[in-house]
mmCIF file of C-alpha atoms in Angstrom:
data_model
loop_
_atom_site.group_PDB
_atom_site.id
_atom_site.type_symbol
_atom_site.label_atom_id
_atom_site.label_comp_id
_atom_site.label_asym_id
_atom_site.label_seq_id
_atom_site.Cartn_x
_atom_site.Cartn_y
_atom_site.Cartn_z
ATOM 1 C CA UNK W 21 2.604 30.842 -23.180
ATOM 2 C CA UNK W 22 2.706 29.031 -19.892
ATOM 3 C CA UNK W 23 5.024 26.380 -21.346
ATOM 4 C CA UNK W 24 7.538 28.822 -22.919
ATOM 5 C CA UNK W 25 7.438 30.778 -19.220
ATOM 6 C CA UNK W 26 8.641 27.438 -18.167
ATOM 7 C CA UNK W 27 11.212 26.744 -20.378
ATOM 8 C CA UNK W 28 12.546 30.420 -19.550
ATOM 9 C CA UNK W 29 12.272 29.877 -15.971
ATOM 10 C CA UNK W 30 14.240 26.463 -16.159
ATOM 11 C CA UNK W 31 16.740 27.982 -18.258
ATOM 12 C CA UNK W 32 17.495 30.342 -15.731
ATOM 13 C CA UNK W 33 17.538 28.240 -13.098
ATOM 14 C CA UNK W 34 20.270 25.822 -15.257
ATOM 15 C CA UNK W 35 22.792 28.909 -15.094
ATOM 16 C CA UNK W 36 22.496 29.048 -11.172
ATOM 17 C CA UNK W 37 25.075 26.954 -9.436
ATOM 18 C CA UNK W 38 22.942 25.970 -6.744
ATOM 19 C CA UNK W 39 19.775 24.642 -9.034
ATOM 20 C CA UNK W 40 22.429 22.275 -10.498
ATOM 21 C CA UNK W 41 24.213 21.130 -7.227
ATOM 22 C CA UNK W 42 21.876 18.930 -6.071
ATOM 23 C CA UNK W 43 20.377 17.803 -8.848
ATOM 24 C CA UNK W 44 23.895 16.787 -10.340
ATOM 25 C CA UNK W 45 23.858 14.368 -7.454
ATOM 26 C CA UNK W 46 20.732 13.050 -8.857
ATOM 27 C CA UNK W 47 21.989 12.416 -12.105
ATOM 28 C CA UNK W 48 18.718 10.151 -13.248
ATOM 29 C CA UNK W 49 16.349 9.395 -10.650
ATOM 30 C CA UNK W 50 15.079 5.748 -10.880
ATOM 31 C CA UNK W 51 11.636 4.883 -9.634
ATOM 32 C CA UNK W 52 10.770 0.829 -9.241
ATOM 33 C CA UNK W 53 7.289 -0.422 -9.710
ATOM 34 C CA UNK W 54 5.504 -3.621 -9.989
ATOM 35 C CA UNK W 55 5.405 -4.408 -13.523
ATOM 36 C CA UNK W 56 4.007 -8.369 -13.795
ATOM 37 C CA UNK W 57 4.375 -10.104 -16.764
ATOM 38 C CA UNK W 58 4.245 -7.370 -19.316
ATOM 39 C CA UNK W 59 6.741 -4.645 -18.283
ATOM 40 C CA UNK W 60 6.535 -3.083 -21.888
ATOM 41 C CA UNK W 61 2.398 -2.487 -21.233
ATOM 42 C CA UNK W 62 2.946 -1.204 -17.449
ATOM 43 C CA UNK W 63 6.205 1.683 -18.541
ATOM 44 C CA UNK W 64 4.119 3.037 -21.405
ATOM 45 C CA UNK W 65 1.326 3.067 -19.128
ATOM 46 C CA UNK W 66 3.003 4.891 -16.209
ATOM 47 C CA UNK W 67 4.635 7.601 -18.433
ATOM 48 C CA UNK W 68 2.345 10.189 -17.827
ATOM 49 C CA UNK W 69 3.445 9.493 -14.495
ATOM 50 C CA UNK W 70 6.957 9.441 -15.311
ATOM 51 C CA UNK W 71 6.945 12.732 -16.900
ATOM 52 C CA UNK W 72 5.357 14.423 -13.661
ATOM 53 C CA UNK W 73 8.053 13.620 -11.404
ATOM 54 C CA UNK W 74 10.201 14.710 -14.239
ATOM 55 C CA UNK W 75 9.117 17.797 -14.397
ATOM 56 C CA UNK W 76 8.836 17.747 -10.827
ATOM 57 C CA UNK W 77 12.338 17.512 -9.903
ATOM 58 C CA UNK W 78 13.801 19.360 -13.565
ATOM 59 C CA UNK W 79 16.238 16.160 -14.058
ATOM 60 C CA UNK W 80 15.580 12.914 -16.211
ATOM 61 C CA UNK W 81 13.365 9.918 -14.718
ATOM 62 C CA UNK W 82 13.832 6.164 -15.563
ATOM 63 C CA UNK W 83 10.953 3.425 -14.682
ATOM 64 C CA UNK W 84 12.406 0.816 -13.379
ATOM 65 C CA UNK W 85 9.634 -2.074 -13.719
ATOM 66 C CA UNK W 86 10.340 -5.220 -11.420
ATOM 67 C CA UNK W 87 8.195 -8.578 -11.492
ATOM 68 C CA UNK W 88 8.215 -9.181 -7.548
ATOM 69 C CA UNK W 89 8.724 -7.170 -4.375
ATOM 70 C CA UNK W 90 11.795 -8.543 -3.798
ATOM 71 C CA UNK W 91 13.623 -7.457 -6.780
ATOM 72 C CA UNK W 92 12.391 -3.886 -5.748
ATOM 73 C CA UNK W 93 13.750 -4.647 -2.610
ATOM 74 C CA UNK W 94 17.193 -5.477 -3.717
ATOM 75 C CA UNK W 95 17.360 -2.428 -6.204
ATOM 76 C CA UNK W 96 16.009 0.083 -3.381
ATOM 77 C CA UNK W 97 18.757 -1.241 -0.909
ATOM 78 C CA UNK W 98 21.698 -1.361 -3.252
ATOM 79 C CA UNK W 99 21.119 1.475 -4.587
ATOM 80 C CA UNK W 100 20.131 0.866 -8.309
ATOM 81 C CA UNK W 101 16.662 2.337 -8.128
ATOM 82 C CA UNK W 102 15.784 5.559 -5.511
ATOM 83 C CA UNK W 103 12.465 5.626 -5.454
ATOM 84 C CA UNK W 104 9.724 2.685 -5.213
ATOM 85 C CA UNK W 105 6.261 1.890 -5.100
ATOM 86 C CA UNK W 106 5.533 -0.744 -2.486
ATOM 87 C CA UNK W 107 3.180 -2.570 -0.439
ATOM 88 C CA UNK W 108 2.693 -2.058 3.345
ATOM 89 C CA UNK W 109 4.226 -5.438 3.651
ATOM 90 C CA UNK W 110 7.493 -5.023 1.200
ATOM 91 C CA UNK W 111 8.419 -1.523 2.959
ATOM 92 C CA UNK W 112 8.367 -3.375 6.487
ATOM 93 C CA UNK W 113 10.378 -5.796 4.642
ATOM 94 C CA UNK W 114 13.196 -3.421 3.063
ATOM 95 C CA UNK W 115 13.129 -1.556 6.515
ATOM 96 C CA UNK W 116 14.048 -4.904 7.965
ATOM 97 C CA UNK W 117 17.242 -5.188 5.171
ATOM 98 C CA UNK W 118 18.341 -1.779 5.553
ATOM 99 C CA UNK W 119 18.354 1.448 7.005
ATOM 100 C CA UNK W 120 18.323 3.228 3.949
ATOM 101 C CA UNK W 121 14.661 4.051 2.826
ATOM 102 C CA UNK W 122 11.756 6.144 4.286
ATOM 103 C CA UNK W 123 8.229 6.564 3.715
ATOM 104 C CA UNK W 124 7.400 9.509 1.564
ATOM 105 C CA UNK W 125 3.666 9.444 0.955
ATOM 106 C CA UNK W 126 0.657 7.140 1.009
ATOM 107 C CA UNK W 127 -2.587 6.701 -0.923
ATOM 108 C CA UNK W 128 -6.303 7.432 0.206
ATOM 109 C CA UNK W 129 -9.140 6.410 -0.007
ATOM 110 C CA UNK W 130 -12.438 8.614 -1.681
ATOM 111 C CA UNK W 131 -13.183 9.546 2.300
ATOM 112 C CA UNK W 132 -9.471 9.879 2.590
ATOM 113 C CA UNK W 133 -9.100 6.839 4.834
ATOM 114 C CA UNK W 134 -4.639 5.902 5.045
ATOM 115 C CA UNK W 135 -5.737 2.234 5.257
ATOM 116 C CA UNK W 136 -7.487 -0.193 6.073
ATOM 117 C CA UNK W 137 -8.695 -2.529 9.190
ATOM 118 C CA UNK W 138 -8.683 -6.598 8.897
ATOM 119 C CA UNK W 139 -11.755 -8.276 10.304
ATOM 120 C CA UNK W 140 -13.185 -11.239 11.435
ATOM 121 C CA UNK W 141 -17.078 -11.627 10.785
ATOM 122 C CA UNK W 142 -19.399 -14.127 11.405
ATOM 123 C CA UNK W 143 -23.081 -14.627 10.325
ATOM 124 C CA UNK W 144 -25.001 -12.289 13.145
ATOM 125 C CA UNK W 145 -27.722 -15.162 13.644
ATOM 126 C CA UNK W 146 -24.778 -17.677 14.551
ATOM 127 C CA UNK W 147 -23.798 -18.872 17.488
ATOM 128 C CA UNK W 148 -20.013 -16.975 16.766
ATOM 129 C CA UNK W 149 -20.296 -13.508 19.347
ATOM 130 C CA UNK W 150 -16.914 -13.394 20.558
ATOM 131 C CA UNK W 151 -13.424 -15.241 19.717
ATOM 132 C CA UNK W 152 -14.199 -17.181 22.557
ATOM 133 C CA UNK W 153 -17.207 -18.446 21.265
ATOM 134 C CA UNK W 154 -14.779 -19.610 17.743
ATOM 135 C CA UNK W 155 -12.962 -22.596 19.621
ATOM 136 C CA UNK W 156 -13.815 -25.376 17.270
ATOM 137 C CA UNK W 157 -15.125 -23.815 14.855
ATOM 138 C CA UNK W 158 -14.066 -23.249 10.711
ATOM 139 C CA UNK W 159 -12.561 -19.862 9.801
ATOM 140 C CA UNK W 160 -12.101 -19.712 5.892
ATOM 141 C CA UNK W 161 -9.125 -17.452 5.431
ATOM 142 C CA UNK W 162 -7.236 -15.650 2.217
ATOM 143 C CA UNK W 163 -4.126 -16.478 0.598
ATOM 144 C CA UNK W 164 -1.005 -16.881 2.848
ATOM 145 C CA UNK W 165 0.963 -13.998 2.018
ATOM 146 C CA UNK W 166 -2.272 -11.946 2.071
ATOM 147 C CA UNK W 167 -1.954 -9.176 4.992
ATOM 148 C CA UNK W 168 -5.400 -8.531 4.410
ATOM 149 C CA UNK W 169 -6.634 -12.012 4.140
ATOM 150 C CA UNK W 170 -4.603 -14.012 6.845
ATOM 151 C CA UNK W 171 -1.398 -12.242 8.160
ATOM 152 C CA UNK W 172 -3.086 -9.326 9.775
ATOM 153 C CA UNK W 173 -5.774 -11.403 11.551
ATOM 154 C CA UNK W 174 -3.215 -14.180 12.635
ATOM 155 C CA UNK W 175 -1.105 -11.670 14.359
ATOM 156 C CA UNK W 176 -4.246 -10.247 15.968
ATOM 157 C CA UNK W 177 -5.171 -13.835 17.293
ATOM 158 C CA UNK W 178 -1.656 -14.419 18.531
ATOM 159 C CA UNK W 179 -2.040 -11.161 20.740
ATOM 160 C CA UNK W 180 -5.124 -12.916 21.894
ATOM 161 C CA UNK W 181 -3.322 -16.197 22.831
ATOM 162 C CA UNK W 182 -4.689 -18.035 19.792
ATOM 163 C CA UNK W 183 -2.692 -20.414 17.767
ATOM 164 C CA UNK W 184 -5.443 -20.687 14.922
ATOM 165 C CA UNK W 185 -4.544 -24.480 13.597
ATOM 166 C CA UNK W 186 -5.059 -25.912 17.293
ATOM 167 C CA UNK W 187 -8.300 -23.328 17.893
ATOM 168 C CA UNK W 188 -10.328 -23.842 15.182
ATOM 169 C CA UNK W 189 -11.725 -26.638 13.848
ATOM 170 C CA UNK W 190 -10.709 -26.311 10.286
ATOM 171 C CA UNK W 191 -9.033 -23.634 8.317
ATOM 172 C CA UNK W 192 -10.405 -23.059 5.046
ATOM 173 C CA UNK W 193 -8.928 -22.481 2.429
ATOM 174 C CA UNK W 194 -9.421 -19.662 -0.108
ATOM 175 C CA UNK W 195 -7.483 -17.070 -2.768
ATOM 176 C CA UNK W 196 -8.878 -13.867 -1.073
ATOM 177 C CA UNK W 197 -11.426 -12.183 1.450
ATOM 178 C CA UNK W 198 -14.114 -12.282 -1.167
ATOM 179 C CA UNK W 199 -13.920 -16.186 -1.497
ATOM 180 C CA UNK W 200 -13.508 -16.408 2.317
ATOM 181 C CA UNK W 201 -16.711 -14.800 2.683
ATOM 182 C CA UNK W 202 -18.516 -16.889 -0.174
ATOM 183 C CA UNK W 203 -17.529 -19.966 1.879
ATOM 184 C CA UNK W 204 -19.001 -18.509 4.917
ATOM 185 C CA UNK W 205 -22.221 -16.834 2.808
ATOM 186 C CA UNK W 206 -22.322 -21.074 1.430
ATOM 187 C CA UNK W 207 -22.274 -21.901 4.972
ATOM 188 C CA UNK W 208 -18.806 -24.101 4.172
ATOM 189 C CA UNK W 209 -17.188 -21.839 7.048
ATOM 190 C CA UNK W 210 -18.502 -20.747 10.644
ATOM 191 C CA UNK W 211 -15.826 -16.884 10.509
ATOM 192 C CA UNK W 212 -14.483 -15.215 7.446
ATOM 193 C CA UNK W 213 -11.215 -12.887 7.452
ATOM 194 C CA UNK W 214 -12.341 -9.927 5.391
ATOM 195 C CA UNK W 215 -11.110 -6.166 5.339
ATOM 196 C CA UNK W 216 -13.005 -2.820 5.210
ATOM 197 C CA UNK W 217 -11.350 1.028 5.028
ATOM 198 C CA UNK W 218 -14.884 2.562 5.246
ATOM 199 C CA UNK W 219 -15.998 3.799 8.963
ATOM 200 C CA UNK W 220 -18.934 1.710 8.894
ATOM 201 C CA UNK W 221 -17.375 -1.460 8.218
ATOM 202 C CA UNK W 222 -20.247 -3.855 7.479
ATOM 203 C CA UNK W 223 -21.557 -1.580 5.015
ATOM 204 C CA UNK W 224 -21.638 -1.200 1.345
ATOM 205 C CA UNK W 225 -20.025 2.626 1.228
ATOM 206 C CA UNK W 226 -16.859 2.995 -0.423
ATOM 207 C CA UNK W 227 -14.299 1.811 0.748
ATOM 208 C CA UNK W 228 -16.110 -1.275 1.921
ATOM 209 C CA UNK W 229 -13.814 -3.912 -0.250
ATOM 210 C CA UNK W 230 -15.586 -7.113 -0.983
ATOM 211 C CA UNK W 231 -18.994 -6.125 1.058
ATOM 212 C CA UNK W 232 -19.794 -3.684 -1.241
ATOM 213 C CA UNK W 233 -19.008 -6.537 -4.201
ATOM 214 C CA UNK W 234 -20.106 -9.390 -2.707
ATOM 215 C CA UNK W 235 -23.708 -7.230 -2.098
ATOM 216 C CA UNK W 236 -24.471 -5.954 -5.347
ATOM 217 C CA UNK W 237 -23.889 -9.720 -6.860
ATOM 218 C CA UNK W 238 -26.308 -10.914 -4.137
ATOM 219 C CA UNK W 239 -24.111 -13.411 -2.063
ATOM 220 C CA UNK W 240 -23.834 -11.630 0.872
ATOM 221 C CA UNK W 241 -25.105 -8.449 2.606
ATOM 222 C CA UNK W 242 -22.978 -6.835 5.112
ATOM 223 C CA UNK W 243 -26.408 -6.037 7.614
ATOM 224 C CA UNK W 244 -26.377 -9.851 8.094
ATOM 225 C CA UNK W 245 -23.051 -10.346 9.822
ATOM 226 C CA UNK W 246 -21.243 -9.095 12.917
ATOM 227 C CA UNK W 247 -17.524 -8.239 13.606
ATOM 228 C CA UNK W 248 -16.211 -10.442 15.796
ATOM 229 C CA UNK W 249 -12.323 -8.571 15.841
ATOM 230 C CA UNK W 250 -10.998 -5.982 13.900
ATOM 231 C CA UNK W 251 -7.195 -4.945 13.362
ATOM 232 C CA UNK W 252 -5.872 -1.206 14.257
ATOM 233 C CA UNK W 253 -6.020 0.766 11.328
ATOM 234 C CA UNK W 254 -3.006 -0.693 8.556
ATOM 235 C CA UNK W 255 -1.866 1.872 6.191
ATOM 236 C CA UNK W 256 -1.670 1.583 2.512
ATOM 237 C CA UNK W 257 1.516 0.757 0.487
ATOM 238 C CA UNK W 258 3.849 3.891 0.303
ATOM 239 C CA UNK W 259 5.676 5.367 -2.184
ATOM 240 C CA UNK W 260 9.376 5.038 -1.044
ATOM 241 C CA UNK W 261 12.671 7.089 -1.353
ATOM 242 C CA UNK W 262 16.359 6.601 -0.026
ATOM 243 C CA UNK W 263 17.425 8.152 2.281
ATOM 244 C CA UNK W 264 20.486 9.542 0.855
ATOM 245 C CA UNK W 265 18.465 11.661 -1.656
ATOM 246 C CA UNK W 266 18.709 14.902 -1.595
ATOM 247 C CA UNK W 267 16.534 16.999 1.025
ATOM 248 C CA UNK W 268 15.454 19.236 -2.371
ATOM 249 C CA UNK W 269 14.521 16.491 -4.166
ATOM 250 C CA UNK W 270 12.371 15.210 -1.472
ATOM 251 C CA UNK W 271 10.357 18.605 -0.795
ATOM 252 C CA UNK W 272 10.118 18.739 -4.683
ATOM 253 C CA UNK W 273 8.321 15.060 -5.381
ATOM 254 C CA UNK W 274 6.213 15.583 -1.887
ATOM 255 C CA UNK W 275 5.287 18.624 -3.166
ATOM 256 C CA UNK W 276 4.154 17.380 -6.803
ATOM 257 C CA UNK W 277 2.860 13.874 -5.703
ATOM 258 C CA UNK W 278 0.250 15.620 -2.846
ATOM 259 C CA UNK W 279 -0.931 17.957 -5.916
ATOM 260 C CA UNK W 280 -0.422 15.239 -8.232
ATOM 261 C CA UNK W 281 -4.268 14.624 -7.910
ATOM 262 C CA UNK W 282 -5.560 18.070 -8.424
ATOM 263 C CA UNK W 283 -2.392 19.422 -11.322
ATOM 264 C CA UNK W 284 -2.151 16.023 -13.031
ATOM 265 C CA UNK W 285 -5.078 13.957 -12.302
ATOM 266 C CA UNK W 286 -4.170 11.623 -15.433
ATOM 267 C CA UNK W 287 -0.460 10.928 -13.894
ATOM 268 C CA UNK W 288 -1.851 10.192 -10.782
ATOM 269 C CA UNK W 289 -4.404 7.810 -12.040
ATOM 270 C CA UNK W 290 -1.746 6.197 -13.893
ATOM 271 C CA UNK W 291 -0.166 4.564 -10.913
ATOM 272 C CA UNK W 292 -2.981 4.685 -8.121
ATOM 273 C CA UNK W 293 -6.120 4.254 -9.929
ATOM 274 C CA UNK W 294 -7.239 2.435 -6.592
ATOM 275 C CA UNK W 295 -6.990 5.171 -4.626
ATOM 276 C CA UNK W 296 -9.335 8.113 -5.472
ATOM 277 C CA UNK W 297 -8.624 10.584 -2.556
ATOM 278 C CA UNK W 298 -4.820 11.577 -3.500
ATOM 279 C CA UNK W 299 -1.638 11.237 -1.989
ATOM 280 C CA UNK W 300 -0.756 12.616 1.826
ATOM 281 C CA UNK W 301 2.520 12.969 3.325
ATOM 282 C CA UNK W 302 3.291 8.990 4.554
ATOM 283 C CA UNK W 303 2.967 8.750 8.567
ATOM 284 C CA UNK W 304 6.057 6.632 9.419
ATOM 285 C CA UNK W 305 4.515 5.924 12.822
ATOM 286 C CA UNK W 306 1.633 3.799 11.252
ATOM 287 C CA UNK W 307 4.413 1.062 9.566
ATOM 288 C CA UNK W 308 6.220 1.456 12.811
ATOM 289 C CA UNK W 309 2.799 0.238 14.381
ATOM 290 C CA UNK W 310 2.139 -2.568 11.691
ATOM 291 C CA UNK W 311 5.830 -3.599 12.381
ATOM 292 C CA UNK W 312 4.992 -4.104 15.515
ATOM 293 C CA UNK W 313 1.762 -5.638 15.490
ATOM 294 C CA UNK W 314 2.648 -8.266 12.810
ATOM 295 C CA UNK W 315 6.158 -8.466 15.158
ATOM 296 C CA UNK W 316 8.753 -7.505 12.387
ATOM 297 C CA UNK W 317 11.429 -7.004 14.067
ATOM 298 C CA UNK W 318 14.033 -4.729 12.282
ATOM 299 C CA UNK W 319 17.618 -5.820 11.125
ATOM 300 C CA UNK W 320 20.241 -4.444 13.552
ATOM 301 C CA UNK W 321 23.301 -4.698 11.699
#
């Protein structure tokens, strides 16, 4: 019965002139993701998703499955795609090519944390207090484009008036946090970048990242190290829309993604399985803030 209420209701609504207006401005309303290697495996998986903002907004939704950032990028900017899925770092990076996006919500976490904070630990029983006390000595650090693992805590050292190849002894090496703390749990490295969105960092709550992993396999408990700097708080990867769409079809997908957890917890699961507290309306001031602290400076055209 509730469907067929629906189906009357949208029918009605098709014979107003003002339901269609802005909706035949829409036309299709194409939403950009990540898809990797197997874009056939990611679409079908995201089209419980799909259908949500479909029925969301009352007009047809394409997935638009990209296999880098910067594809997404280009489509968000020229137009080809209106809504994305990105990273903290690709959303700085499409608000550096163009005026033409905003922030529309974020993830959280199960304690409804926005982000997260980069860290550098060292063993507490080592000699390692303060970044002073890290001249000449090894940090083991993530991959290169990993905000998390490297980017975040080299802007942070910058700020200090650190240039970490000439301050430390060695830099070591690794794919992520995790590994960066295995090679300072092996004793291979003196500091470790690492990351943590619970309020108890060093701690094995959720939240924790790779404490909490690293623990329960027995390599390293958090109660045996010490944070020796931590980041401001860096928000999680939004969800993205022009900003040329219309102000209707905005209220309507804010409105169905922040209940998207609660109405449709399978579509919401479908594309941010990661993130078990739900969606919140995006705060642009925190990518303003990460903008700044990494010093991204934005295009002026």
């Amino acid at each position: 019965m509730r469907r067929i209420a629906a189906c009357l209701a949208l029918l009605i609504a098709l014979a107003s002139p003002a339901w269609a207006s802005w909706r035949d401005d829409i036309g299709t309303l194409r939403v950009g993701f990540i898809a990797g290697d197997n874009p056939a495996y990611e679409v079908a998986r995201l089209e419980k998703f799909r259908w949500r903002l479909q029925y969301a907004l009352a007009v047809p939704v394409e997935l638009f499955p990209a296999r880098t950032y910067d594809a997404l990028i280009e489509a968000q900017a020229t137009g080809r795609v209106q809504y994305t899925v990105l990273s903290s770092l690709a959303y700085l990076a499409l608000d550096q090519r163009c005026d033409c996006a905003e922030p529309l919500v974020q993830p959280t976490t199960a304690d409804h944390a926005r982000g997260f904070r980069a860290l550098l630990v060292a063993k507490s029983d080592g000699p390692v207090e303060t970044l002073a006390d890290a001249r000449n000595m090894r940090l083991a650090v993530g991959a290169k484009d990993s905000l998390s693992g490297r980017r975040a805590a080299f802007a942070g050292l910058a700020k200090e008036g650190i240039d970490p190849p000439g301050y430390f002894l060695r830099i070591v090496e690794t794919p992520d946090s995790e590994a960066a703390l295995g090679e300072l749990a092996a004793g291979e490295a003196d500091l470790a970048t690492a990351w943590s969105s619970a309020p108890d960092p060093l701690s094995t709550a959720i939240g924790s990242g790779p404490f909490a992993r690293l623990a329960s396999d027995g390599v390293l408990s958090p109660s045996t190290l010490r944070v020796v700097w931590q980041s401001e708080l860096i928000p999680f990867g939004p969800h993205v829309v022009r900003k040329d769409l219309p102000e209707m079809a905005k209220s309507n997908l804010l409105q169905a993604l922040i209940e998207m957890q609660q109405t449709a917890p399978e579509a919401y699961d479908a594309i941010e399985r990661g993130y078990p507290g739900g969606f919140v309306a995006a705060d642009p001031t925190l990518y303003r803030r990460l903008a700044e602290f990494l010093n991204v400076a934005k295009r002026k055209d």
